[in-house]
PDB file of C-alpha atoms in Angstrom:
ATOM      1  CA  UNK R 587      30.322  17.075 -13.272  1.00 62.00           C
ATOM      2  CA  UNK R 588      31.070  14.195 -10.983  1.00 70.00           C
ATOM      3  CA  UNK R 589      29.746  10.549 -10.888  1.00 78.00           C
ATOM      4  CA  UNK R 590      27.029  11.104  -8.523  1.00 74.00           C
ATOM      5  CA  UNK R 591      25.836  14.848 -10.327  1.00 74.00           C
ATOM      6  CA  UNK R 592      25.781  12.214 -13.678  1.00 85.00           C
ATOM      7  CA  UNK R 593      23.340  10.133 -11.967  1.00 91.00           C
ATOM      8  CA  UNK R 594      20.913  13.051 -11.329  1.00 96.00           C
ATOM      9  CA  UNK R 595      20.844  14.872 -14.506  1.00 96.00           C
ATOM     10  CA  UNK R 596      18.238  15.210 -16.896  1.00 97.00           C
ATOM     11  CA  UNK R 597      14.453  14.530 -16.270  1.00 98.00           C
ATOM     12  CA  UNK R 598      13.135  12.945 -13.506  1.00 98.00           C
ATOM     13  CA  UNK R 599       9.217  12.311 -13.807  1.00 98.00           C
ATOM     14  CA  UNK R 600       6.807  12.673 -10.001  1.00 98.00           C
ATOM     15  CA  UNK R 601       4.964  10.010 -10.886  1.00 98.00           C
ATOM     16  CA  UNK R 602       1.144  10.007 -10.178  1.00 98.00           C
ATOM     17  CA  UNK R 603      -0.724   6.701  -8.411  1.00 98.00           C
ATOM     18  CA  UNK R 604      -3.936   5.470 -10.197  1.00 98.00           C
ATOM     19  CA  UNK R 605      -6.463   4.832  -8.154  1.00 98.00           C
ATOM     20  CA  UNK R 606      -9.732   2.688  -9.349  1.00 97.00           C
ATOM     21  CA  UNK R 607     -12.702   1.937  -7.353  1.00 97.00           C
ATOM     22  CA  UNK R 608     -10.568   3.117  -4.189  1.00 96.00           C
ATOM     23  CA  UNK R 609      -7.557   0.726  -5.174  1.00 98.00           C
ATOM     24  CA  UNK R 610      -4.179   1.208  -6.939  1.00 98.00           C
ATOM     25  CA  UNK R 611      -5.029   0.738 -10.326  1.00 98.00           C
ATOM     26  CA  UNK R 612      -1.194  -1.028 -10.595  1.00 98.00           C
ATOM     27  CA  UNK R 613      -2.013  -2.325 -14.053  1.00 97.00           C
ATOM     28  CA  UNK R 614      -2.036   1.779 -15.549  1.00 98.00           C
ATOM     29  CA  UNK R 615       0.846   2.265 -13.232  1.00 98.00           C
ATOM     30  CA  UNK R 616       2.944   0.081 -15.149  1.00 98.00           C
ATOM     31  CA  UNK R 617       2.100   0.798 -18.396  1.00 98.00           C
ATOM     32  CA  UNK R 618       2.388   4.497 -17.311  1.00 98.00           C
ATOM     33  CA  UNK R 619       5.800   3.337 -15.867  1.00 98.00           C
ATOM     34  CA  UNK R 620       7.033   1.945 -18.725  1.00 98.00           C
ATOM     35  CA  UNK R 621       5.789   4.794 -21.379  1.00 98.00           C
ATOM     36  CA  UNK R 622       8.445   6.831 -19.172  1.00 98.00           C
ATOM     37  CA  UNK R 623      11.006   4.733 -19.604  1.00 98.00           C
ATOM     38  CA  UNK R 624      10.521   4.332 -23.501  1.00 98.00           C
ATOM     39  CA  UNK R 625      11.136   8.356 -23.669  1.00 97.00           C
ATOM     40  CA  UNK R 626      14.426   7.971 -22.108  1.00 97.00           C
ATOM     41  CA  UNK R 627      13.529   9.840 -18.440  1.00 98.00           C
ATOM     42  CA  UNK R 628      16.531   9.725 -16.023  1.00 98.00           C
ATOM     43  CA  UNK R 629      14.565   9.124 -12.962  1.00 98.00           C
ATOM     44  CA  UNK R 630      11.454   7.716 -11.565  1.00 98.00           C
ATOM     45  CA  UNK R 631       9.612   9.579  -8.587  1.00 98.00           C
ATOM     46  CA  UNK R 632       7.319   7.317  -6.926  1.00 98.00           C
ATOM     47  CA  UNK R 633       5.510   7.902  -3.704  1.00 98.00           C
ATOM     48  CA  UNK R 634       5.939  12.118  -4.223  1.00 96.00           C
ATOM     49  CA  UNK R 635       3.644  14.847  -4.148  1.00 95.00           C
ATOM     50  CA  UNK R 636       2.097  14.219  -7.293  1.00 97.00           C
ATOM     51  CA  UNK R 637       2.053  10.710  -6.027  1.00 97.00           C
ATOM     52  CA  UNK R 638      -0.293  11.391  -3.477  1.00 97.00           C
ATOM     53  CA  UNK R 639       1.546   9.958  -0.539  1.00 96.00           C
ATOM     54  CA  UNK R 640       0.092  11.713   1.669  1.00 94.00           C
ATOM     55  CA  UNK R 641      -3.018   8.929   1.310  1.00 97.00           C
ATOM     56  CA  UNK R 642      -0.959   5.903   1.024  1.00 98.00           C
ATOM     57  CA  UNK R 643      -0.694   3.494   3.499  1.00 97.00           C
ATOM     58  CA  UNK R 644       3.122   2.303   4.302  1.00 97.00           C
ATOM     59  CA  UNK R 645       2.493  -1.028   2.414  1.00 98.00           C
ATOM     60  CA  UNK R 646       1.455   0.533  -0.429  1.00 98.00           C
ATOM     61  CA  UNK R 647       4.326   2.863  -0.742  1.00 98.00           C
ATOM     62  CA  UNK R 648       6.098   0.254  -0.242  1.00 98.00           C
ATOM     63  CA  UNK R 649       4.898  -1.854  -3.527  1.00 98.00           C
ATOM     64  CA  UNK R 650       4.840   1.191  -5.752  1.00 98.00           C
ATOM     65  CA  UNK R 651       8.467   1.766  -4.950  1.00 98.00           C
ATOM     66  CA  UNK R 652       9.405  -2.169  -5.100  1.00 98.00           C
ATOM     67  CA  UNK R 653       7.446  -1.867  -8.487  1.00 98.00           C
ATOM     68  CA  UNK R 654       9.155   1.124 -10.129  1.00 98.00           C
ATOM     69  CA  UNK R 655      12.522  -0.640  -9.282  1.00 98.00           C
ATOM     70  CA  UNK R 656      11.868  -3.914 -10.657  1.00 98.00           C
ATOM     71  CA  UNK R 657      10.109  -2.176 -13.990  1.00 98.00           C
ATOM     72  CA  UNK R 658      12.902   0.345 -14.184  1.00 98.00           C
ATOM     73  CA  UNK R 659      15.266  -2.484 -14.400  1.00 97.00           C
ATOM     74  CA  UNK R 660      18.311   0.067 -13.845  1.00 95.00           C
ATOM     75  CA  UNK R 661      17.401   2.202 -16.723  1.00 96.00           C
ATOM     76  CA  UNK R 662      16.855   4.910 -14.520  1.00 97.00           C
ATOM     77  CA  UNK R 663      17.344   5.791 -11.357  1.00 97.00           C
ATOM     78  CA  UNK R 664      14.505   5.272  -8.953  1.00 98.00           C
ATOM     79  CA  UNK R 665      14.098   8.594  -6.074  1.00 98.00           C
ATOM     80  CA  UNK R 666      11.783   7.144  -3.825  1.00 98.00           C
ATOM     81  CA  UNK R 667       9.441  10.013  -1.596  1.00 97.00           C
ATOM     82  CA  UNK R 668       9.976   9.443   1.763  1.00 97.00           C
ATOM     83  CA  UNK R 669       9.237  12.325   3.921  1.00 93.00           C
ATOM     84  CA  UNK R 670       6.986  13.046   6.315  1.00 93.00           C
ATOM     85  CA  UNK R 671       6.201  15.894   8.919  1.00 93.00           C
ATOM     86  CA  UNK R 672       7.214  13.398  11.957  1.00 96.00           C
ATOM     87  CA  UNK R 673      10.879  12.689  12.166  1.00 97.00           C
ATOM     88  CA  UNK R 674       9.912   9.496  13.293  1.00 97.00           C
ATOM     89  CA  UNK R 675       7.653   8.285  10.482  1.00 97.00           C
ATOM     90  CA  UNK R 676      10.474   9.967   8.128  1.00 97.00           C
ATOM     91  CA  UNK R 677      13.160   7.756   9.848  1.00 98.00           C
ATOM     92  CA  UNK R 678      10.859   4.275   9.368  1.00 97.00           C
ATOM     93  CA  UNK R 679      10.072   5.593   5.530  1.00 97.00           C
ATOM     94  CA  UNK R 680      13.703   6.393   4.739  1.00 98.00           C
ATOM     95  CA  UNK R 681      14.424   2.770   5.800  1.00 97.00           C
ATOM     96  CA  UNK R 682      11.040   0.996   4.421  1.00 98.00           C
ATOM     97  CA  UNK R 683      12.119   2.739   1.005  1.00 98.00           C
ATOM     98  CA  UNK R 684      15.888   1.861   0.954  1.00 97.00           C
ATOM     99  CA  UNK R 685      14.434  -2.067   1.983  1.00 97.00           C
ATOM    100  CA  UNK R 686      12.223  -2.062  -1.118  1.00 97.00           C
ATOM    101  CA  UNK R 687      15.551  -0.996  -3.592  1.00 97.00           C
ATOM    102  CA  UNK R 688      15.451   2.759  -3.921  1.00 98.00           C
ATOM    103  CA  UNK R 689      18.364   4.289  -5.301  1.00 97.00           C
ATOM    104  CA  UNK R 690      17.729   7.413  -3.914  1.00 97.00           C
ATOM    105  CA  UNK R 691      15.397   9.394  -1.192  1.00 98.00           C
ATOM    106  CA  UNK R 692      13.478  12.736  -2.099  1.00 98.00           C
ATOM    107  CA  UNK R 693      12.638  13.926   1.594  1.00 98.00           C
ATOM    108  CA  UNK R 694       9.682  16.948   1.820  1.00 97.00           C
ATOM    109  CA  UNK R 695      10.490  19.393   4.869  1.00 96.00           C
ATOM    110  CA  UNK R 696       7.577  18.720   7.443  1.00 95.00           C
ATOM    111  CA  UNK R 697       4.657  20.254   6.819  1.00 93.00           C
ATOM    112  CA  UNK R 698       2.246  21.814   9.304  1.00 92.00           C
ATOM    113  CA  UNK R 699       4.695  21.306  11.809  1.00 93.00           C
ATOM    114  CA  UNK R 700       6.567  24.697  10.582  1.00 94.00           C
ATOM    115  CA  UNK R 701       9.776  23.725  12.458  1.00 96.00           C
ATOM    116  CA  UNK R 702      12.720  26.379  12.439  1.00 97.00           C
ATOM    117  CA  UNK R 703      15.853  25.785  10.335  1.00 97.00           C
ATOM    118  CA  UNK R 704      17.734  24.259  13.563  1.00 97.00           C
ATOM    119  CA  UNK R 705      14.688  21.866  13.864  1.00 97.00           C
ATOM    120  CA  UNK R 706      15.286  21.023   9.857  1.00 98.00           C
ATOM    121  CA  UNK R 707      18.750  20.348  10.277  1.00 98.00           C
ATOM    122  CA  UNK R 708      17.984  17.755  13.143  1.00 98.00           C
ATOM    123  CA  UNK R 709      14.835  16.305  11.220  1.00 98.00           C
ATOM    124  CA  UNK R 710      17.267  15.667   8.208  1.00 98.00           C
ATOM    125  CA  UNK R 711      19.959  14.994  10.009  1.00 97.00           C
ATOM    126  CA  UNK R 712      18.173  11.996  11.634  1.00 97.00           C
ATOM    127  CA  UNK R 713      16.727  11.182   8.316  1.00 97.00           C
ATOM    128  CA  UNK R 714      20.659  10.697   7.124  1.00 97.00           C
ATOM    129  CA  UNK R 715      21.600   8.907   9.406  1.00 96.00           C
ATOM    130  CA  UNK R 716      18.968   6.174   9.048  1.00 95.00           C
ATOM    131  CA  UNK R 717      19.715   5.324   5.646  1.00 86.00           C
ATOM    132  CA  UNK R 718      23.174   5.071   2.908  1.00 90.00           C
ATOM    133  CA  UNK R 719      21.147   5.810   0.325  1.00 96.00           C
ATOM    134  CA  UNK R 720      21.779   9.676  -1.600  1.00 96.00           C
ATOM    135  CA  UNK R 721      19.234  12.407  -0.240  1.00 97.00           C
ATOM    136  CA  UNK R 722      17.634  15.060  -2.170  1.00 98.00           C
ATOM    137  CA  UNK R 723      16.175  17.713   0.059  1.00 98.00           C
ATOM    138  CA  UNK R 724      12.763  18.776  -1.087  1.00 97.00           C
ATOM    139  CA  UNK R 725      11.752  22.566  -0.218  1.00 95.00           C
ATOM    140  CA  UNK R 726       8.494  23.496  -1.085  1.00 94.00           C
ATOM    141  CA  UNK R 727       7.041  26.774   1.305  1.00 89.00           C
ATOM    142  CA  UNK R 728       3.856  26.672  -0.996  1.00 89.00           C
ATOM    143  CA  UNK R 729       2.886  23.305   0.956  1.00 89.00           C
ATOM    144  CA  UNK R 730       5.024  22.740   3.950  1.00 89.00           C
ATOM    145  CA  UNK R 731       5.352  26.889   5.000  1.00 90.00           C
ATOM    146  CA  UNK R 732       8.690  26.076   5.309  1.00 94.00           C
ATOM    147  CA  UNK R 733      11.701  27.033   3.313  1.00 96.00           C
ATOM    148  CA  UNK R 734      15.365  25.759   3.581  1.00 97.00           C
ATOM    149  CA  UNK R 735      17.836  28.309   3.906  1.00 97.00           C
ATOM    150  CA  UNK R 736      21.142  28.200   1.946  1.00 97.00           C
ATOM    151  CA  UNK R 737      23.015  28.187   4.892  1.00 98.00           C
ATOM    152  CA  UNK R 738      20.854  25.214   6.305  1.00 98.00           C
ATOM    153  CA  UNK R 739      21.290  23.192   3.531  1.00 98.00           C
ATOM    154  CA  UNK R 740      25.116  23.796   3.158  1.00 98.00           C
ATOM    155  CA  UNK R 741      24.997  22.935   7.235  1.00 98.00           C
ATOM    156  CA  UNK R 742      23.378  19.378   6.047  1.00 98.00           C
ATOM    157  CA  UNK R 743      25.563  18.827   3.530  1.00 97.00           C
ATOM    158  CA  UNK R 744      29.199  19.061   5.966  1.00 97.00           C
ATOM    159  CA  UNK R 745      27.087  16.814   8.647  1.00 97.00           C
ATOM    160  CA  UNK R 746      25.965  14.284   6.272  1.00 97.00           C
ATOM    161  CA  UNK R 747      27.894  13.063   3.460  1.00 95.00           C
ATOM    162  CA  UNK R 748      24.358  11.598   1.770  1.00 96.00           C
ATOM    163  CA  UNK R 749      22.854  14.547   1.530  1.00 97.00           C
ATOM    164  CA  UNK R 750      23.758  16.044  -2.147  1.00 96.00           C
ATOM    165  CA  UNK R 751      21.171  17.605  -3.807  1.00 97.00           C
ATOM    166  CA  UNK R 752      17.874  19.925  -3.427  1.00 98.00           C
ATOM    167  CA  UNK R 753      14.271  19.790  -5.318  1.00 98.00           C
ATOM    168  CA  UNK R 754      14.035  24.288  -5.161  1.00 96.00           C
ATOM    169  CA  UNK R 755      10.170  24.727  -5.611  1.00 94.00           C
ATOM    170  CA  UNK R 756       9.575  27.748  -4.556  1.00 93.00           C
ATOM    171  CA  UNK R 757       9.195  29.470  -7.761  1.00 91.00           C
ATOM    172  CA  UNK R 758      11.946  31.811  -7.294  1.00 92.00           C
ATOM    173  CA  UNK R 759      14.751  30.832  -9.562  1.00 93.00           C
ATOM    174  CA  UNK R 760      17.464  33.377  -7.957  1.00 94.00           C
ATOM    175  CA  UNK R 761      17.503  30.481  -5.017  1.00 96.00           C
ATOM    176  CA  UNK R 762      19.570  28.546  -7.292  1.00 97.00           C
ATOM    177  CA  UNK R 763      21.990  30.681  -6.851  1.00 97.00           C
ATOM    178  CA  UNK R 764      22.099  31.546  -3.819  1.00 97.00           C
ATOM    179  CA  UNK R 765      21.818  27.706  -2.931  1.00 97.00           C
ATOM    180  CA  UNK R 766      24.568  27.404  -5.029  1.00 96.00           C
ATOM    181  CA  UNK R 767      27.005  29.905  -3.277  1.00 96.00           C
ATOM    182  CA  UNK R 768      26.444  28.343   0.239  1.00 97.00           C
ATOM    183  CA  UNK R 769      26.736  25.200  -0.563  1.00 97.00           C
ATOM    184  CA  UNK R 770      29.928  25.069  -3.309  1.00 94.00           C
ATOM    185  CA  UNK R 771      29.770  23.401  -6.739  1.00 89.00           C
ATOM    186  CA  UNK R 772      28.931  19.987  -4.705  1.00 93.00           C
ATOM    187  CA  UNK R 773      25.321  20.778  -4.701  1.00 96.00           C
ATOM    188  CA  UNK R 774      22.817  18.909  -6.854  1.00 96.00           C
ATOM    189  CA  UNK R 775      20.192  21.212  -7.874  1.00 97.00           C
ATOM    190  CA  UNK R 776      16.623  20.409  -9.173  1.00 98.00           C
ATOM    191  CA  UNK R 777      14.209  22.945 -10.585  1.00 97.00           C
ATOM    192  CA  UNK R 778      11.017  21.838  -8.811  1.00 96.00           C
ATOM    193  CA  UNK R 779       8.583  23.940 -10.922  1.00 96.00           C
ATOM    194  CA  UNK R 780       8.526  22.630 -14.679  1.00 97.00           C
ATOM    195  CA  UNK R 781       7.581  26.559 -15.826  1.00 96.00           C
ATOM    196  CA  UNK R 782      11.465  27.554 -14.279  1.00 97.00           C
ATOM    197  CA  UNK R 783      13.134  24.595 -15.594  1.00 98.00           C
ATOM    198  CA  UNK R 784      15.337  26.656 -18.195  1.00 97.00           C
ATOM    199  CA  UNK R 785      16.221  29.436 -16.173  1.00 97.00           C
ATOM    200  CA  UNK R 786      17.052  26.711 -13.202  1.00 98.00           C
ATOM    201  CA  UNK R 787      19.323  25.057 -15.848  1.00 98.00           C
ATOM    202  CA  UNK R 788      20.966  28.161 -16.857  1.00 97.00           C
ATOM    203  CA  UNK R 789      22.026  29.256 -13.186  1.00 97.00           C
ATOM    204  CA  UNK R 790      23.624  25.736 -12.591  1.00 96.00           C
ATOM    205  CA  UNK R 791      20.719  23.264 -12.156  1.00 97.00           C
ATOM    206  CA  UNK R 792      21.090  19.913 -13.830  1.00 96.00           C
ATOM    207  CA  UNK R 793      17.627  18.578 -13.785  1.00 97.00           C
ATOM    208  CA  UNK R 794      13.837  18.427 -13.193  1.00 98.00           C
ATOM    209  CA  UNK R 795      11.245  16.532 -10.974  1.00 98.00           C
ATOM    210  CA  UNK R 796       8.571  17.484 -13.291  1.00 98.00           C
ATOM    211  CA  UNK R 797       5.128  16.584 -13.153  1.00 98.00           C
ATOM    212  CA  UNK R 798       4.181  17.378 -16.836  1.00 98.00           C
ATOM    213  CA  UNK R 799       6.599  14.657 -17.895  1.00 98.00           C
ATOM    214  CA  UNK R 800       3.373  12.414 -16.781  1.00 98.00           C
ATOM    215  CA  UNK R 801       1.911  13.626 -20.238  1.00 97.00           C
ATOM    216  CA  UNK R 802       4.610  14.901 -22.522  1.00 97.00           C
ATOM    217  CA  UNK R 803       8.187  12.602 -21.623  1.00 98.00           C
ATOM    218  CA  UNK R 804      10.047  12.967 -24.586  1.00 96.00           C
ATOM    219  CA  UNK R 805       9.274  16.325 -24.894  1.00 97.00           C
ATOM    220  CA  UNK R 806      10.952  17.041 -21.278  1.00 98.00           C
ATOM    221  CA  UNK R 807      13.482  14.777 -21.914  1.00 98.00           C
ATOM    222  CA  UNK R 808      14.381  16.491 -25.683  1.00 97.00           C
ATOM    223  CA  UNK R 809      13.947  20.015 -23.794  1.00 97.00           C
ATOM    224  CA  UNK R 810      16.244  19.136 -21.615  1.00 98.00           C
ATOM    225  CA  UNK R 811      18.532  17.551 -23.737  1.00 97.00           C
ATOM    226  CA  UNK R 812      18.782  20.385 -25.953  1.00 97.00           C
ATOM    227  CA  UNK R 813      19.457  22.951 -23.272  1.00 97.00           C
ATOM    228  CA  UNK R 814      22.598  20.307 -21.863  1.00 96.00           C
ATOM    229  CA  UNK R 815      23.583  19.793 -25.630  1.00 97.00           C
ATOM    230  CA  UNK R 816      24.187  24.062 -25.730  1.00 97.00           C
ATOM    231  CA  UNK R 817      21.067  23.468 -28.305  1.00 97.00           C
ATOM    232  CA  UNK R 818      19.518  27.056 -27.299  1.00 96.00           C
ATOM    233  CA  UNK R 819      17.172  27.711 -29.900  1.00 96.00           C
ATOM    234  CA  UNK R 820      15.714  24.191 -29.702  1.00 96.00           C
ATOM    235  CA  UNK R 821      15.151  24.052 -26.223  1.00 97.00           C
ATOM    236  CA  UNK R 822      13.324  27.276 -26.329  1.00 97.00           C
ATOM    237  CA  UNK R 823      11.353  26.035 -29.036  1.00 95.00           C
ATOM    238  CA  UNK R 824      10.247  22.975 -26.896  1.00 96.00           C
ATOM    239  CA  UNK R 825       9.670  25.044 -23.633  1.00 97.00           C
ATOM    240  CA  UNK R 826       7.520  27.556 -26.125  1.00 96.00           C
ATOM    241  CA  UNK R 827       5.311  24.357 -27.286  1.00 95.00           C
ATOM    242  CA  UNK R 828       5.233  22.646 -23.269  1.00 96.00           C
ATOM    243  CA  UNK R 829       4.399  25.759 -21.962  1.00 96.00           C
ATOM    244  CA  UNK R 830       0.338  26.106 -21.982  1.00 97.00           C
ATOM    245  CA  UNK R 831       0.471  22.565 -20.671  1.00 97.00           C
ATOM    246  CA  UNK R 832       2.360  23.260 -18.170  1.00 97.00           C
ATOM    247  CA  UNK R 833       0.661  26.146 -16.768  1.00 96.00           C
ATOM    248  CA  UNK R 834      -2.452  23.728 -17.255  1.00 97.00           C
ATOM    249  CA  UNK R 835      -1.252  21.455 -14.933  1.00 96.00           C
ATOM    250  CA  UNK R 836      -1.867  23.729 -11.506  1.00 94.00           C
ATOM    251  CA  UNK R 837      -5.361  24.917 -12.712  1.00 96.00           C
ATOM    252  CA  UNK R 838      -6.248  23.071  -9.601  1.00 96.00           C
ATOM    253  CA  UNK R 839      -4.289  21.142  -6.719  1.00 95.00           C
ATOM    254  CA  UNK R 840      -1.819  18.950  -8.127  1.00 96.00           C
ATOM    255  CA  UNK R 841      -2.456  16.284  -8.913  1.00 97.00           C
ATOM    256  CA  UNK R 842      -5.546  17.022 -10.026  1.00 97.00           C
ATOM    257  CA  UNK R 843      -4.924  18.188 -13.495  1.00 98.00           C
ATOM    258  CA  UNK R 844      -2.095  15.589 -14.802  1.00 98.00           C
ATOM    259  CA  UNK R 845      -4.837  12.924 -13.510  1.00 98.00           C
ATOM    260  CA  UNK R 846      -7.250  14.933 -15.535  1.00 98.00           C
ATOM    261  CA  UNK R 847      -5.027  15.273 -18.384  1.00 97.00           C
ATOM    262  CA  UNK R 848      -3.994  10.969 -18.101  1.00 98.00           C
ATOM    263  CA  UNK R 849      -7.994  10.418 -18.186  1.00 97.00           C
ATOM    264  CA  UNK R 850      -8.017  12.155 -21.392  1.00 97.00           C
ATOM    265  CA  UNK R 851      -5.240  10.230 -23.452  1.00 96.00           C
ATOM    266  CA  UNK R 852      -6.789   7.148 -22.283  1.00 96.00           C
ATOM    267  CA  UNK R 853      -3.689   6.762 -20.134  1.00 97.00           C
ATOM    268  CA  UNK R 854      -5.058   6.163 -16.428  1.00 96.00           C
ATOM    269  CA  UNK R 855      -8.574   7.035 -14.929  1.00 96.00           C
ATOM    270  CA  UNK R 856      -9.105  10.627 -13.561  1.00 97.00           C
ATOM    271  CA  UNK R 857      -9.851   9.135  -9.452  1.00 97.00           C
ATOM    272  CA  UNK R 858      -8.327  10.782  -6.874  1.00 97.00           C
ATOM    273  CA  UNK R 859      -8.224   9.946  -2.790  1.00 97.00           C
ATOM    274  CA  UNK R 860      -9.859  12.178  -0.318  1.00 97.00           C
ATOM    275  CA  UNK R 861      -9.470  15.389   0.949  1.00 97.00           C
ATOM    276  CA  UNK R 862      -8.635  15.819  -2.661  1.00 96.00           C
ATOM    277  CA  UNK R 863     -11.282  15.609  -6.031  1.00 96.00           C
ATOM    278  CA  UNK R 864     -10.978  15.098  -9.697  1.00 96.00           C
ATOM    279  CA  UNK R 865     -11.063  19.004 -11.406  1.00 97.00           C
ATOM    280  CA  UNK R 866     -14.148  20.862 -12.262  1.00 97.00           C
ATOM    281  CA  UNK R 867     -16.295  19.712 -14.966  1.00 97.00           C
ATOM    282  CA  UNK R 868     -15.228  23.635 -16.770  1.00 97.00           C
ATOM    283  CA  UNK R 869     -11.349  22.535 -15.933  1.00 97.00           C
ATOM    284  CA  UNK R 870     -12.032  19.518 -17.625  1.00 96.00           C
ATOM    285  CA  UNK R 871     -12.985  21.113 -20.567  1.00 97.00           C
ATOM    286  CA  UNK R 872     -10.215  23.769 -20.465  1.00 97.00           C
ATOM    287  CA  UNK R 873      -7.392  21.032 -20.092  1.00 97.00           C
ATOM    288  CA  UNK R 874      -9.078  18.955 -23.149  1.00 97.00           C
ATOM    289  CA  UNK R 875      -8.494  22.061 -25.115  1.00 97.00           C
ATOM    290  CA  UNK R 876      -5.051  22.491 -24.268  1.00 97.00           C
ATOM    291  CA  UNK R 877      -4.075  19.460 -24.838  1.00 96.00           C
ATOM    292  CA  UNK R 878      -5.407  19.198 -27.959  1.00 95.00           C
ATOM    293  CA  UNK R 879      -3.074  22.136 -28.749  1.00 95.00           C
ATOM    294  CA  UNK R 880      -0.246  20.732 -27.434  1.00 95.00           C
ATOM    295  CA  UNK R 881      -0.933  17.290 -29.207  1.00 91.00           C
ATOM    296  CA  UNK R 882      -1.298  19.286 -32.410  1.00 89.00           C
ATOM    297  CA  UNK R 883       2.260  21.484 -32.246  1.00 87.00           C
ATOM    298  CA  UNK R 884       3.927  17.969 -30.798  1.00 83.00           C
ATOM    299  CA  UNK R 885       3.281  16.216 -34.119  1.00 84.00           C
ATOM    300  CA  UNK R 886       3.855  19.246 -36.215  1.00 76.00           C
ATOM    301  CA  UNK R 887       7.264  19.731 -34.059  1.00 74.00           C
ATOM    302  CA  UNK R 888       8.283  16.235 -34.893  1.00 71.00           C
ATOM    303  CA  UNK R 889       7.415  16.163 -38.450  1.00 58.00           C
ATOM    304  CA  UNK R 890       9.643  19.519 -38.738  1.00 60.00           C
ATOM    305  CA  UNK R 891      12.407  17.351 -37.419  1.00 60.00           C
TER     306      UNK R 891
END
């Protein structure tokens, strides 16, 4: 595994945005920030998905990246969101985030905009060229419509030296693979879907963007670590324990449920920003139950240990 690969591996966490009374809550973010860190995470996602940035004005992206840098302090690397479904705004968000000290970009295909692959490879092509900084590709059909073909992405990769790795969320772990065999050893792969994240390892991936990580860190990161470590049984054992909570967290949109799930550890408050809502009152209730499960088999999982 090269240098850069190194840099990638292990757990990165899509971190969510408190919101309070309308506002960043920047106060949880921190502390939420920092409860990462202190489970050993490899990366920081800020402004993602699960980050709603689809709500965020630029000058709050901006801070929440600036933030994660300064609090990760370089003990993990910080993949900044930075796409967009107008090459334009992509090309001003790749450079606002490399300004406020990402070490890395995590660019969504557009969404809505449904362009074909040759309109990908010119959208991300543009998006390279605006910035040094490494690119991870982000392909998630579920949200954008849009998938990135292997040959596409192995296209990217001989045009743009930056781009070096993929976020593969579209639930189908046979794309790792294929990915894989288009694009040559070079390719940085991410499972994208915390529920695939072993069999993405096993075919060659050498990470996660995970939104679960929000609630249960250092169990991702021990998963993980287990798995990397050739510690089988272990890893299964921790992906056995995760798993409920995991499915728990797409009850509704995301991010929805980790919000949900925050709110109930006393972590960060449940609000959410328009179109989207904090879950169901019955959701509610189902994700207290799991993760009172979970809780319970985390601490009996530990004392084992």
């Amino acid at each position: 595994m090269n240098e850069l690969a190194k840099r990638f591996k292990g757990v990165f966490t899509a971190l969510v945005t408190p919101f309070r009374d309308g506002a960043i809550d920047f106060a949880a973010f921190d502390a939420l920030v920092e409860r990462q860190l202190s489970a050993g995470v490899a990366g920081l996602v800020p402004v993602g998905t699960t980050g709603e940035a689809a709500t965020l004005s630029d000058e709050e992206a901006d801070e929440l990246i600036a933030r994660t840098v300064r609090l990760a302090g370089g003990r993990a690397l910080v993949m900044a969101g930075a796409g967009a479904n107008d090459t334009l705004k992509t090309v001003d968000k790749v450079k606002r985030a490399e300004k406020a000290g990402a070490d890395a970009l995590l660019i969504v295909t557009p969404y809505y905009n449904k362009p074909t692959q040759d309109g990908l490879i010119a959208h991300y092509g543009a998006a390279a060229e605006a910035a040094g900084l490494p690119i991870m590709l982000y392909s998630v059909p579920g949200r954008c419509a849009v998938e990135i073909a292997p040959e596409t992405c192995a296209t990217l990769m001989e045009k743009h030296s930056n781009i070096v790795a993929i976020k593969e969320a579209g639930g189908d772990a046979g794309r790792v693979t294929r990915l894989r065999k288009a694009c040559g050893e070079g390719l940085i792969v991410h499972s994208g879907d915390d529920g695939l994240t072993l069999p993405f390892l096993s075919l060659g991936a050498v990470g996660v963007t995970s939104v679960v990580a929000n609630i249960a860190p250092r169990e991702m990161v021990r998963m993980v670590e287990a798995w990397q470590k050739g510690e089988a049984a272990k890893a299964l054992a921790l992906n056995d324990m995760i798993a409920e909570l995991t499915d728990a967290m797409f009850i509704e949109s995301n991010p929805g449920p980790v919000k949900a799930a925050l709110a109930l550890s006393n972590l960060s408050g449940p609000e959410m920003r328009l179109p989207l809502l904090p879950v169901s009152r019955d959701n509610r209730e189902k994700l207290a139950d799991v993760l009172g499960r979970f809780t319970s088999a985390a601490t009996a999982f530990q004392e084992m240990r």
